[in-house]
Amino acid sequence: MWLRLRLGCSLLLCCQAVLLAPTASNGAHDRFKLCGSVSISVYTDSEQIGAASNCTVINGHLMISLLNVGNGTEEPEIAGPKGRVYFPYLREVSEYVLLYRVSGLTSLDQLFPKLSVVRGMKTLDEYSFVLFDVLHLTSIGLPWLRHIGGPGGLRVDNSPMLCYLNTVHWSRVLGPRYASLMHFNHLQDQSQCSNPCPGEFTEVTIGSSVKRAYKSHCPGHCWNQDHCQSLCSESCGEAGCRVDNASLANSCCHANCLAGCDGPSDRNCVACRYFRFNDRCVSACPPGHLELDGWLCVPSEQCTRAHMNRLRLGRRCVSDCPAGHMSTGDYCVSCVEVGQPCGKHCPRTMLIRSAEDLKETRGCHSVDALVISLADDIPDLAARLLEAFSSLKEIRKYLTVTQSRDLTSLSFLSGLRLIGGEHISNTTSLENRHQSQSNNISLRIENTDFLQALWNGTASGHRLLVARGGVLFHRNQRLCPRTVTQFVENNLNVTDGFSPSDLGYNSAHEYNSNGNLALCIESTFNLTVVLSNASALLLHWPHLSIGDARYLLGYHVYYRLVPPDSPPVSYADPSTCEIRQWHTKFTQCVNEYSFEPASDRTSEGSQPEGPYYCHLGGNCNKCVGECAAANGTAGLAGDRDPVQCTFLIGGLKPASQYAVFVVPHIVRQMKVSVQSRLAVASTKPDYPSPPDKLKGQPLGPDRILLEWQPPLSPNGNVTHYLVWLNEIPVQQVCFALFI
């Protein structure tokens, strides 16, 4: 679910620029400064920003948020060479880049004009480069950018002025899978962008006339009006070609380079394809050195020093021992080789709030108790959770998951085998355990708003045993009741048993405290588009009957335009950002359309039905509902609710396809959740607008050349044009010439 970026809640308060290994070098790195992760926001002081501005390589992520760099027309206040936030030397970021709510920025080269490589070794919600709410951005504009790597790609959301997306050869930046690695939301229609590449106007002779024509300086692709996109010969591969001279596109770099160079040797690389060793790019680290973070060579003795505090694993320098290994002194060793079990007991209640807390659980085979209440915006949360709990098999007392807004799944707990409930006395009777429920719960999952999935322990042939105490699932707004029920039935053995109230149901088993904001669909009802015209669709669906009619407030009608040749449309979850692509209307169940033939109110006879006129006549096949006798007319008058509901969606585009679905608005989450099927229907064509830019040119005494552009609003498939000619008499005037 995208980004459930929910970045609106983040405050990036610090700027880190950790100098790891300063080195002098030649060529592309005449000055080299290696920094750790950099996070800059409006709260960061100028001294910290100044320390980060000299970074050449960021071994980590770069996050810039909540900044105003001008209003788009004035001199930028805190960006560019004259301002504070500027990275003139930055060429490489090993993890991801994020810009969030940065206003006044029109092009990214105002911040980092020489950025060439974003490795994507760690991603933000599966993306390596994220732009979110950068409102004044008109182009990405990074002329040196040649490589965005890792499993993620490029995501741009809510940049309504952004153009020049179609002028970039993205496969040269993202690789052959570029189409699946780009995600754009809420941008302007790129067909509305003029997108002129760098060039100049020249005079061109056409026949006997001289006209001005715009000639581009770029071979075919550009970043904006100031920068062409430099494309290397495909034979250069990932090594790239010269970045200092666009005419050297066939001058390939050394095989150990990545994304370009400014000379022929492995000392001239913009970035290293394999590993960086001092001022060279090498295919493997030399003896006496270890691989750090998958791209850097460091002396073996530095790996375990206090400022790095890492461990040696073969030829690598790692922050923690992987699964199946244990730490012995400064080394990670295989548990099998030393003949010892890897599991260890962590004898305390583990409270997990931050990324640092997650480090404490690594390698724990069992813990006394586990409470997960995560803070917002922990980077790479899913990967960190999986790594932290990969060894956990047993919790001796209880497990609580609460107030963790960033959690969408508990799949990282799939290895758990036992929750012991040892905090509950053996002498407590089963009846008393259920009566004093709050003190006798061993598995509690509550108040986690975005949780949508639990875990599947049966995939490995094991069910989770809750040896003593109860379970409780309560107020998880996006966790569907059926998901809870199936999890308990298929994955748990609860010795003390459980009741419907433990799973969130009320005493009558009619509604559930879980899933009230989720799209929990267990059945669907029919939705029919019964009539259409050029600008409207008439919908028809059965009115739902539930236990207490007061809980059904009405229906939400969701609809969206489906462009031609677009992939198949699926339901949108109203609780996610995806729903912003849909229009929505709210209606109660009404049936306003009479089943009787329409009366003639004009006294001028029946009105003709044109091809674009929508008429609800007496023909039962075209009526709303099956027919009057079956469905009644109580929607028009009477005390009964209508059995069938209708709704007219207006203001649509002619000759266009729309997807529609209906969701009932129910106050409480019911035992069975429903929505309509997804219907796809097309509006009818309409008369097109007049042809655009009509002009005529005489070719002789009896010929006129007419030229025009297609109509701006074709409202359908325009197959031919009709030309009417009307001769206008010209008054003859005679003149006499006297000499």
XYZ file of C-alpha atoms in Angstrom:
739
model
C 0.000 0.000 0.000
C 1.595 3.171 -1.057
C 3.841 4.692 0.699
C 1.449 4.624 3.145
C 4.044 7.227 3.154
C 1.928 9.035 5.652
C 4.818 11.438 5.660
C 2.557 14.176 6.913
C 3.317 12.932 10.401
C 7.102 13.035 10.106
C 9.443 15.655 11.500
C 13.050 15.195 10.469
C 14.847 17.117 13.158
C 18.472 16.290 12.600
C 21.203 16.421 10.064
C 23.887 13.752 10.211
C 27.034 14.096 8.168
C 29.358 11.453 9.533
C 32.824 11.518 7.991
C 33.690 7.857 7.641
C 36.802 7.718 5.516
C 38.080 10.943 3.935
C 40.420 10.250 1.061
C 42.199 12.394 -1.480
C 42.039 11.164 -5.042
C 42.283 12.147 -8.652
C 39.948 12.655 -11.579
C 36.254 12.411 -10.824
C 36.955 12.621 -7.111
C 39.449 15.455 -6.709
C 37.771 16.027 -3.380
C 36.156 13.100 -1.590
C 34.119 13.093 1.583
C 32.162 10.056 2.707
C 29.183 10.850 4.952
C 26.558 8.885 6.792
C 22.801 9.390 6.375
C 21.683 13.005 6.013
C 18.274 14.268 7.204
C 17.496 17.968 6.812
C 14.343 19.841 7.725
C 13.266 23.345 8.653
C 14.521 22.649 12.180
C 18.108 21.852 11.161
C 20.651 24.553 12.015
C 23.013 26.034 9.428
C 26.160 24.532 10.983
C 24.873 20.999 10.538
C 23.738 21.758 6.982
C 27.144 23.205 6.177
C 28.835 19.997 7.321
C 26.618 17.956 5.002
C 27.038 20.248 1.988
C 30.592 19.015 1.360
C 29.603 15.341 1.057
C 30.670 13.555 -2.099
C 29.147 10.170 -1.212
C 26.362 9.522 1.312
C 26.628 6.005 2.711
C 22.997 5.879 3.812
C 19.921 7.879 2.863
C 19.261 11.536 2.042
C 16.013 13.030 3.368
C 14.992 16.667 2.864
C 11.616 17.727 4.231
C 9.410 20.619 5.287
C 11.463 23.330 3.608
C 10.494 26.466 1.742
C 13.130 27.392 -0.825
C 11.240 30.365 -2.245
C 7.921 30.823 -3.998
C 9.039 29.654 -7.420
C 9.635 33.194 -8.771
C 11.866 34.876 -6.192
C 15.513 34.111 -5.498
C 15.518 30.834 -3.493
C 15.975 31.458 0.188
C 17.738 28.270 1.273
C 18.744 26.419 -1.877
C 21.428 26.859 -4.483
C 24.969 28.236 -4.383
C 23.903 31.411 -2.539
C 21.802 29.604 0.045
C 22.177 27.028 2.792
C 20.885 23.700 1.446
C 23.148 22.805 -1.443
C 25.187 19.706 -2.280
C 27.512 20.828 -5.091
C 29.799 17.783 -4.823
C 27.314 15.010 -4.100
C 27.549 12.215 -6.666
C 26.293 9.102 -4.954
C 23.749 7.973 -2.341
C 23.966 4.327 -1.298
C 20.365 3.961 -0.059
C 17.429 6.214 -1.031
C 16.624 9.874 -1.653
C 13.449 11.490 -0.295
C 12.149 15.015 -0.817
C 8.968 15.715 1.130
C 7.018 18.973 1.117
C 9.810 21.094 -0.309
C 8.194 24.191 -1.822
C 9.680 26.715 -4.240
C 11.996 24.117 -5.807
C 11.623 24.053 -9.591
C 14.429 21.629 -10.518
C 16.518 19.198 -8.483
C 19.777 20.521 -9.898
C 19.219 23.471 -7.564
C 20.097 21.046 -4.748
C 22.501 18.429 -6.164
C 23.624 19.261 -9.709
C 26.103 16.343 -9.962
C 24.068 13.510 -8.443
C 24.808 10.462 -10.613
C 23.988 7.304 -8.661
C 21.296 6.271 -6.176
C 22.153 2.650 -5.334
C 18.912 1.756 -3.538
C 20.588 -0.737 -1.199
C 17.822 0.157 1.224
C 14.543 1.626 0.028
C 11.686 3.704 1.372
C 8.495 1.711 0.950
C 10.191 -0.140 -1.940
C 11.300 3.019 -3.768
C 14.833 4.363 -4.183
C 13.906 7.921 -5.211
C 10.766 9.544 -3.777
C 9.356 13.026 -4.429
C 6.238 13.822 -2.414
C 4.401 17.163 -2.305
C 7.157 19.063 -4.148
C 4.571 21.489 -5.440
C 6.609 23.870 -7.627
C 8.772 21.249 -9.319
C 8.683 21.690 -13.117
C 11.383 19.149 -14.051
C 13.558 16.572 -12.320
C 16.536 18.161 -14.057
C 19.482 15.994 -12.953
C 21.831 15.997 -15.970
C 24.370 13.627 -14.367
C 21.853 11.059 -13.122
C 22.489 7.726 -14.842
C 21.674 5.011 -12.328
C 18.838 4.368 -9.857
C 19.417 0.848 -8.568
C 18.119 -1.650 -6.069
C 14.709 -3.320 -6.090
C 12.959 0.053 -5.968
C 12.480 2.783 -8.530
C 11.136 6.328 -8.857
C 7.952 7.574 -7.197
C 6.503 11.079 -7.657
C 3.309 12.155 -5.887
C 1.476 15.458 -5.954
C 3.802 17.615 -8.054
C 1.129 19.324 -10.186
C 3.576 21.450 -12.240
C 5.989 18.651 -13.172
C 6.802 18.200 -16.874
C 9.628 16.605 -18.881
C 8.773 13.069 -17.789
C 8.342 11.881 -21.376
C 11.572 13.423 -22.640
C 13.811 11.266 -20.405
C 15.086 7.875 -21.602
C 14.200 6.134 -18.326
C 15.466 2.700 -19.326
C 18.986 4.156 -19.267
C 18.449 5.256 -15.658
C 16.294 2.485 -14.176
C 17.216 -0.431 -16.418
C 15.084 -2.590 -18.707
C 12.294 -2.964 -16.113
C 11.863 0.808 -15.933
C 8.128 0.799 -16.704
C 7.346 -1.254 -13.584
C 9.701 0.847 -11.440
C 8.066 4.230 -12.073
C 4.986 5.369 -10.174
C 3.420 8.792 -10.808
C 0.370 10.118 -8.944
C -1.493 13.429 -9.137
C 0.645 15.088 -11.787
C -0.547 17.249 -14.630
C -1.372 15.647 -17.960
C 1.962 15.396 -19.755
C 0.242 16.167 -23.053
C -0.266 19.695 -21.706
C 3.509 20.214 -21.337
C 5.417 21.872 -24.180
C 8.735 20.269 -23.050
C 11.203 22.128 -25.305
C 14.694 20.633 -25.094
C 17.751 22.927 -25.204
C 18.047 24.519 -28.639
C 17.645 27.703 -30.653
C 15.505 29.237 -33.376
C 16.949 29.196 -36.863
C 15.686 30.457 -40.208
C 14.546 27.775 -42.627
C 13.668 28.332 -46.289
C 10.523 26.523 -47.405
C 9.799 27.153 -51.070
C 9.928 30.882 -51.572
C 9.321 31.761 -47.910
C 11.665 31.931 -44.946
C 10.351 30.681 -41.622
C 11.724 30.367 -38.133
C 12.118 26.839 -36.758
C 13.298 25.557 -33.387
C 16.286 23.227 -33.588
C 17.109 21.095 -30.534
C 20.717 20.657 -29.446
C 19.932 17.278 -27.871
C 20.250 13.986 -29.741
C 16.768 12.992 -28.657
C 16.256 13.223 -24.903
C 16.556 15.939 -22.292
C 15.958 16.646 -18.595
C 14.595 20.164 -19.136
C 15.140 23.258 -21.278
C 18.651 23.680 -19.862
C 20.031 20.122 -19.861
C 20.180 17.393 -22.489
C 20.229 13.783 -21.305
C 23.641 12.351 -22.009
C 23.240 8.835 -23.415
C 26.149 6.448 -23.640
C 26.624 3.807 -26.289
C 24.805 0.622 -25.256
C 28.120 -1.229 -25.576
C 29.361 0.649 -22.488
C 26.816 -1.132 -20.263
C 26.700 -0.164 -16.571
C 30.204 1.307 -16.710
C 28.883 4.281 -18.665
C 30.800 6.881 -20.651
C 32.398 10.262 -20.124
C 30.308 12.741 -18.114
C 32.498 15.748 -18.851
C 31.919 15.747 -22.615
C 28.641 14.791 -24.295
C 30.446 14.220 -27.601
C 32.296 11.254 -26.062
C 29.232 8.997 -25.799
C 31.209 6.131 -27.344
C 34.190 6.597 -25.031
C 33.386 3.889 -22.492
C 34.671 3.965 -18.936
C 36.729 1.328 -17.138
C 34.818 -1.904 -16.496
C 34.889 -1.279 -12.716
C 33.101 2.079 -13.071
C 29.406 2.713 -12.607
C 27.428 5.433 -14.437
C 30.321 7.357 -15.920
C 33.809 8.774 -15.530
C 36.005 11.683 -16.586
C 38.966 9.604 -17.714
C 39.982 6.130 -18.847
C 41.296 4.546 -15.637
C 39.600 3.024 -12.596
C 40.629 6.163 -10.671
C 38.353 8.362 -12.786
C 34.994 6.734 -12.014
C 31.980 8.702 -10.880
C 30.981 5.667 -8.783
C 32.204 2.097 -8.411
C 30.403 -0.863 -9.928
C 31.794 -3.284 -7.351
C 33.963 -1.858 -4.538
C 35.816 1.330 -3.759
C 39.350 0.898 -2.425
C 41.016 4.205 -1.553
C 40.858 6.184 -4.820
C 40.277 3.187 -7.102
C 37.336 1.080 -8.177
C 38.153 -2.627 -7.863
C 36.297 -5.881 -8.526
C 37.176 -7.308 -5.079
C 38.680 -5.971 -1.870
C 42.419 -6.722 -1.538
C 43.844 -8.863 1.288
C 43.700 -7.179 4.687
C 40.439 -5.423 3.812
C 36.770 -6.267 4.296
C 33.646 -5.450 2.299
C 31.518 -2.800 4.029
C 27.858 -2.269 3.048
C 28.372 -4.037 -0.275
C 30.472 -1.345 -2.005
C 33.355 -0.083 0.154
C 36.662 -1.690 1.238
C 37.861 -0.913 4.770
C 40.954 -2.159 6.623
C 40.125 -5.291 8.615
C 41.192 -3.735 11.921
C 38.827 -0.764 11.448
C 35.751 -3.010 11.268
C 35.710 -3.810 14.991
C 36.909 -0.475 16.316
C 34.616 1.490 18.614
C 33.548 4.083 16.026
C 32.218 1.342 13.741
C 31.335 -1.353 16.312
C 30.827 -4.090 13.727
C 31.633 -7.781 13.377
C 33.671 -9.794 10.899
C 31.874 -12.416 8.807
C 34.197 -13.993 6.270
C 35.342 -11.167 4.012
C 32.538 -8.869 5.104
C 32.154 -6.299 7.861
C 28.575 -6.600 9.172
C 26.512 -4.834 11.805
C 24.941 -8.080 13.105
C 25.352 -11.793 12.629
C 22.820 -13.283 10.200
C 20.505 -16.193 11.000
C 22.381 -19.408 11.751
C 25.378 -17.524 13.146
C 26.423 -16.270 16.557
C 28.953 -13.686 17.690
C 32.170 -14.814 19.315
C 34.403 -11.887 20.162
C 34.784 -9.815 16.997
C 33.577 -12.580 14.678
C 30.325 -14.140 13.458
C 30.635 -17.929 13.385
C 28.299 -20.649 12.166
C 26.373 -22.329 14.980
C 26.778 -25.663 13.186
C 30.550 -25.318 13.028
C 30.887 -24.620 16.757
C 28.266 -27.195 17.669
C 26.113 -24.834 19.751
C 22.462 -23.879 19.466
C 21.948 -20.392 18.096
C 18.931 -19.711 20.269
C 19.332 -17.533 23.326
C 16.896 -16.413 26.003
C 16.425 -12.688 26.540
C 15.267 -12.625 30.173
C 13.126 -9.503 30.302
C 10.075 -7.799 28.855
C 11.073 -6.442 25.468
C 9.396 -3.088 24.726
C 9.836 -2.310 21.025
C 9.455 1.382 20.176
C 12.332 2.299 17.863
C 14.856 0.894 15.434
C 17.349 0.695 18.292
C 14.945 -1.486 20.304
C 14.698 -3.882 17.370
C 18.428 -4.505 17.567
C 17.978 -5.849 21.095
C 15.812 -8.744 19.925
C 18.132 -10.046 17.207
C 19.119 -13.617 17.898
C 16.595 -14.040 20.741
C 15.085 -17.526 20.644
C 12.793 -16.734 23.576
C 11.808 -13.680 25.628
C 9.905 -13.216 28.874
C 7.317 -10.907 27.309
C 7.030 -8.828 24.147
C 5.259 -5.469 23.758
C 5.331 -3.877 20.282
C 4.293 -0.220 20.167
C 6.239 1.282 17.302
C 6.942 4.944 16.694
C 6.144 6.379 13.259
C 8.464 6.532 10.269
C 11.076 3.888 11.023
C 12.954 3.432 7.708
C 12.763 -0.035 6.080
C 10.478 -1.194 8.858
C 9.394 -4.472 7.241
C 12.978 -5.630 6.666
C 14.046 -4.584 10.170
C 11.154 -6.466 11.796
C 11.855 -9.614 9.823
C 15.512 -9.490 10.776
C 14.794 -8.752 14.440
C 12.300 -11.600 14.987
C 13.617 -14.245 12.581
C 14.887 -16.367 15.512
C 11.976 -15.853 17.939
C 10.151 -19.083 18.782
C 8.829 -18.649 22.323
C 7.313 -15.939 24.528
C 7.008 -17.131 28.103
C 4.383 -14.658 29.310
C 2.431 -12.521 26.819
C 2.516 -10.760 23.443
C 0.952 -7.304 22.993
C 0.805 -5.330 19.744
C -0.703 -1.850 20.150
C -0.510 1.737 18.874
C 1.739 0.877 15.910
C 0.445 2.969 13.020
C 3.096 1.832 10.538
C 2.361 -1.873 10.958
C 0.361 -3.379 8.107
C 1.250 -7.050 8.708
C 2.515 -9.274 11.514
C 4.105 -11.779 9.136
C 7.444 -11.269 10.895
C 6.024 -13.385 13.773
C 5.363 -16.447 11.588
C 8.131 -18.400 13.342
C 6.510 -18.044 16.777
C 5.499 -21.417 18.308
C 4.527 -20.780 21.950
C 3.005 -18.073 24.132
C 3.214 -19.520 27.605
C 0.968 -17.218 29.658
C 3.215 -17.727 32.725
C 2.025 -14.421 34.186
C -1.316 -16.135 34.915
C -1.443 -18.228 38.055
C -2.097 -21.956 37.740
C -4.657 -21.639 40.511
C -6.830 -19.202 38.568
C -9.899 -21.010 37.339
C -10.861 -20.904 33.670
C -14.055 -19.020 34.548
C -12.156 -16.371 36.512
C -9.650 -15.973 33.698
C -12.448 -14.943 31.336
C -14.077 -12.674 33.932
C -10.889 -10.714 34.680
C -10.020 -10.557 31.030
C -7.682 -7.556 31.024
C -5.224 -9.248 33.378
C -5.406 -12.673 31.803
C -4.707 -12.020 28.141
C -1.684 -13.710 26.611
C -2.154 -12.532 23.012
C -3.433 -8.969 22.644
C -3.622 -7.096 19.307
C -5.439 -3.765 19.540
C -5.546 -0.123 18.422
C -3.245 -0.677 15.438
C -4.992 1.403 12.811
C -3.297 0.219 9.610
C -2.875 -3.462 10.431
C -4.376 -5.536 7.612
C -2.786 -8.999 7.905
C -1.638 -11.305 10.688
C 0.582 -14.300 9.899
C 0.420 -17.840 8.611
C 2.210 -20.275 10.897
C 0.685 -23.341 9.296
C 2.764 -22.839 6.151
C 5.648 -24.439 8.033
C 3.418 -27.065 9.641
C 3.179 -25.423 13.082
C 0.320 -23.809 14.971
C 0.927 -21.254 17.682
C 0.104 -22.658 21.121
C -1.353 -20.219 23.651
C -0.795 -22.451 26.676
C -2.569 -20.299 29.252
C -4.712 -17.167 29.081
C -6.937 -15.665 26.437
C -6.664 -13.762 23.175
C -8.035 -10.335 22.318
C -8.401 -8.532 18.972
C -9.964 -5.126 19.414
C -10.251 -1.755 17.592
C -7.937 -2.527 14.670
C -9.669 -0.316 12.141
C -8.350 -1.950 8.952
C -8.175 -5.552 10.124
C -11.159 -7.409 8.705
C -13.162 -9.587 11.135
C -12.930 -12.559 8.813
C -9.125 -12.253 8.817
C -9.173 -12.476 12.619
C -11.547 -15.444 12.679
C -9.578 -17.403 10.089
C -6.314 -16.665 11.875
C -7.585 -17.938 15.221
C -9.190 -21.022 13.708
C -6.292 -21.988 11.426
C -3.170 -20.807 13.250
C -3.858 -20.951 17.002
C -4.350 -23.588 19.654
C -5.837 -21.681 22.587
C -5.902 -23.998 25.599
C -8.364 -21.833 27.540
C -10.580 -21.315 24.498
C -12.052 -18.042 23.271
C -15.396 -16.337 22.782
C -16.744 -14.111 19.969
C -16.147 -11.057 22.146
C -12.434 -11.928 22.211
C -12.452 -11.503 18.443
C -14.225 -8.135 18.577
C -17.881 -9.160 18.174
C -20.695 -7.834 20.307
C -22.924 -10.146 22.338
C -25.413 -10.569 19.489
C -22.593 -11.326 17.045
C -23.909 -8.586 14.734
C -21.011 -6.189 14.478
C -17.289 -6.125 15.139
C -14.921 -3.536 16.593
C -12.306 -4.441 13.976
C -12.285 -3.394 10.346
C -14.596 -0.385 10.502
C -12.361 1.527 8.051
C -11.422 -1.448 5.892
C -12.859 -2.771 2.686
C -13.827 -6.121 4.231
C -15.744 -7.722 1.431
C -17.152 -11.177 2.017
C -19.947 -10.976 -0.531
C -21.006 -8.693 -3.362
C -24.324 -7.516 -4.729
C -25.209 -6.753 -8.303
C -24.661 -3.314 -9.793
C -26.140 -2.555 -13.189
C -25.653 0.430 -15.450
C -29.130 0.466 -16.934
C -28.929 3.574 -19.134
C -26.335 6.005 -20.378
C -26.134 9.147 -22.447
C -23.241 11.366 -23.457
C -22.653 12.777 -19.975
C -24.331 10.475 -17.460
C -24.705 6.894 -16.270
C -27.771 5.591 -14.448
C -26.970 2.968 -11.795
C -29.265 0.396 -10.248
C -28.631 -1.951 -7.287
C -30.696 -3.811 -4.676
C -31.336 -2.122 -1.364
C -29.586 -4.007 1.447
C -31.457 -5.440 4.383
C -29.534 -5.642 7.677
C -30.547 -6.469 11.231
C -30.999 -2.865 12.347
C -31.810 -0.514 9.463
C -30.625 2.484 11.497
C -27.022 1.367 11.014
C -27.268 1.704 7.221
C -26.904 5.424 6.528
C -26.686 5.226 2.755
C -24.297 4.332 -0.051
C -20.991 5.669 -1.361
C -20.771 5.593 -5.148
C -17.176 5.467 -6.429
C -16.383 6.101 -10.083
C -13.350 6.956 -12.189
C -12.405 7.449 -15.810
C -10.660 4.447 -17.380
C -8.262 5.658 -20.105
C -7.989 3.592 -23.291
C -5.456 0.731 -23.190
C -5.081 1.052 -19.418
C -4.582 -2.106 -17.311
C -7.663 -3.730 -15.793
C -9.238 -1.676 -13.027
C -9.685 -3.206 -9.576
C -11.433 -2.078 -6.416
C -9.886 0.761 -4.447
C -9.710 0.565 -0.681
C -11.388 3.755 0.665
C -8.941 3.756 3.596
C -5.874 4.173 1.367
C -4.395 6.913 -0.786
C -5.412 4.961 -3.878
C -8.997 6.147 -3.411
C -7.882 9.661 -4.404
C -7.989 8.462 -8.016
C -11.750 7.942 -7.675
C -14.634 10.415 -7.476
C -17.207 9.702 -4.817
C -20.851 10.607 -4.251
C -23.039 9.784 -1.271
C -26.711 8.906 -1.596
C -29.473 7.299 0.341
C -31.504 4.587 -1.335
C -33.937 6.347 -3.652
C -35.883 5.334 -6.730
C -36.957 8.567 -8.374
C -37.784 7.250 -11.817
C -41.387 6.519 -12.695
C -42.334 3.254 -14.339
C -45.110 4.964 -16.299
C -44.553 6.528 -19.738
C -43.487 10.150 -19.506
C -46.334 12.565 -20.151
C -46.071 15.168 -22.876
C -45.761 18.450 -20.958
C -45.101 20.613 -24.002
C -48.423 19.908 -25.784
C -46.362 19.825 -28.939
C -46.361 16.102 -29.467
C -43.771 13.575 -28.437
C -40.185 14.751 -28.372
C -37.926 12.925 -30.840
C -35.271 10.629 -29.416
C -31.909 11.536 -30.871
C -28.912 9.259 -30.622
C -27.724 11.129 -27.529
C -31.059 11.496 -25.717
C -31.720 9.376 -22.627
C -35.405 8.477 -22.255
C -37.016 6.442 -19.465
C -40.176 5.263 -21.093
C -42.761 2.652 -20.301
C -40.758 -0.177 -21.820
C -40.109 -2.420 -18.835
C -36.785 -3.606 -20.248
C -35.477 -0.062 -19.990
C -36.985 0.766 -16.623
C -35.091 1.001 -13.367
C -35.813 -2.220 -11.563
C -37.215 -5.415 -12.945
C -40.728 -4.034 -13.330
C -43.243 -2.035 -11.361
C -45.163 -4.990 -10.008
C -42.065 -6.721 -8.659
C -40.247 -3.744 -7.209
C -43.035 -1.420 -6.168
C -43.065 2.329 -6.415
C -42.580 3.136 -2.748
C -39.560 5.219 -3.664
C -42.022 7.718 -5.127
C -44.585 7.668 -2.367
C -45.628 5.525 0.528
C -44.068 4.319 3.766
C -41.987 1.407 2.466
C -38.358 1.836 1.486
C -37.617 1.128 -2.183
C -36.472 -2.400 -2.898
C -34.201 -1.080 -5.655
C -31.849 1.928 -5.448
C -30.930 4.204 -8.329
C -28.373 6.940 -8.778
C -27.495 9.182 -11.730
C -23.819 10.121 -12.161
C -23.608 13.306 -14.212
C -20.910 15.545 -15.596
C -19.053 12.746 -17.383
C -17.022 12.908 -20.581
C -18.706 11.681 -23.772
C -17.515 8.462 -25.418
C -15.486 7.528 -22.335
C -15.247 4.418 -20.225
C -15.864 4.545 -16.469
C -15.445 2.055 -13.646
C -18.052 2.179 -10.861
C -18.696 0.400 -7.571
C -20.962 1.028 -4.591
C -20.138 0.592 -0.896
C -22.822 0.791 1.805
C -22.102 3.155 4.681
C -22.755 1.131 7.829
C -22.174 2.671 11.254
C -20.780 -0.523 12.779
C -18.707 -3.217 11.150
C -21.196 -5.979 10.438
C -20.612 -9.694 10.666
C -20.799 -9.972 6.879
C -19.336 -7.112 4.814
C -20.563 -6.391 1.316
C -20.051 -4.094 -1.624
C -21.233 -4.098 -5.197
C -19.475 -5.787 -8.045
C -17.212 -3.560 -10.128
C -19.077 -2.356 -13.220
C -17.433 -0.849 -16.288
C -19.592 1.138 -18.728
C -19.167 3.739 -21.465
C -20.935 7.005 -22.073
C -22.344 7.629 -25.552
C -20.666 9.859 -28.138
C -21.723 13.482 -28.506
C -21.361 16.148 -31.137
C -17.711 17.215 -31.377
C -16.576 20.756 -30.862
C -15.793 22.778 -34.011
C -12.499 22.052 -35.784
C -9.646 24.051 -34.333
C -7.536 26.691 -36.048
C -9.490 26.803 -39.327
C -7.747 28.886 -41.967
C -8.067 29.316 -45.734
C -5.523 30.248 -48.399
C -6.377 31.075 -52.049
C -4.515 28.954 -54.572
C -5.946 30.565 -57.690
C -9.073 32.162 -59.114
C -11.099 28.998 -58.556
C -9.340 27.170 -55.685
C -9.078 27.670 -51.910
C -6.934 25.543 -49.577
C -8.629 24.897 -46.222
C -6.575 23.685 -43.232
C -7.704 22.859 -39.699
C -6.740 20.922 -36.597
C -8.948 18.183 -35.091
C -11.528 19.408 -32.564
C -10.263 19.968 -29.058
C -13.173 17.910 -27.723
C -13.883 15.150 -30.252
C -16.415 13.487 -27.888
C -16.014 10.271 -29.827
C -14.270 8.906 -32.877
C -14.222 11.596 -35.577
C -14.193 9.734 -38.897
C -14.958 12.468 -41.416
C -15.687 16.151 -41.799
C -18.502 17.931 -43.648
C -17.552 21.103 -45.502
C -20.283 23.594 -46.460
C -19.575 26.196 -49.134
C -21.665 29.342 -49.370
C -20.875 31.791 -52.135
C -21.056 35.435 -51.085
C -21.848 37.794 -54.019
C -19.215 40.441 -54.588
C -20.486 43.857 -55.717
C -18.900 44.895 -58.986
C -17.549 48.456 -59.078
C -16.601 50.064 -62.401
C -13.920 52.698 -62.705
C -13.293 55.008 -65.656
C -9.815 56.252 -66.416
C -9.551 59.710 -67.987
C -6.330 60.824 -69.608
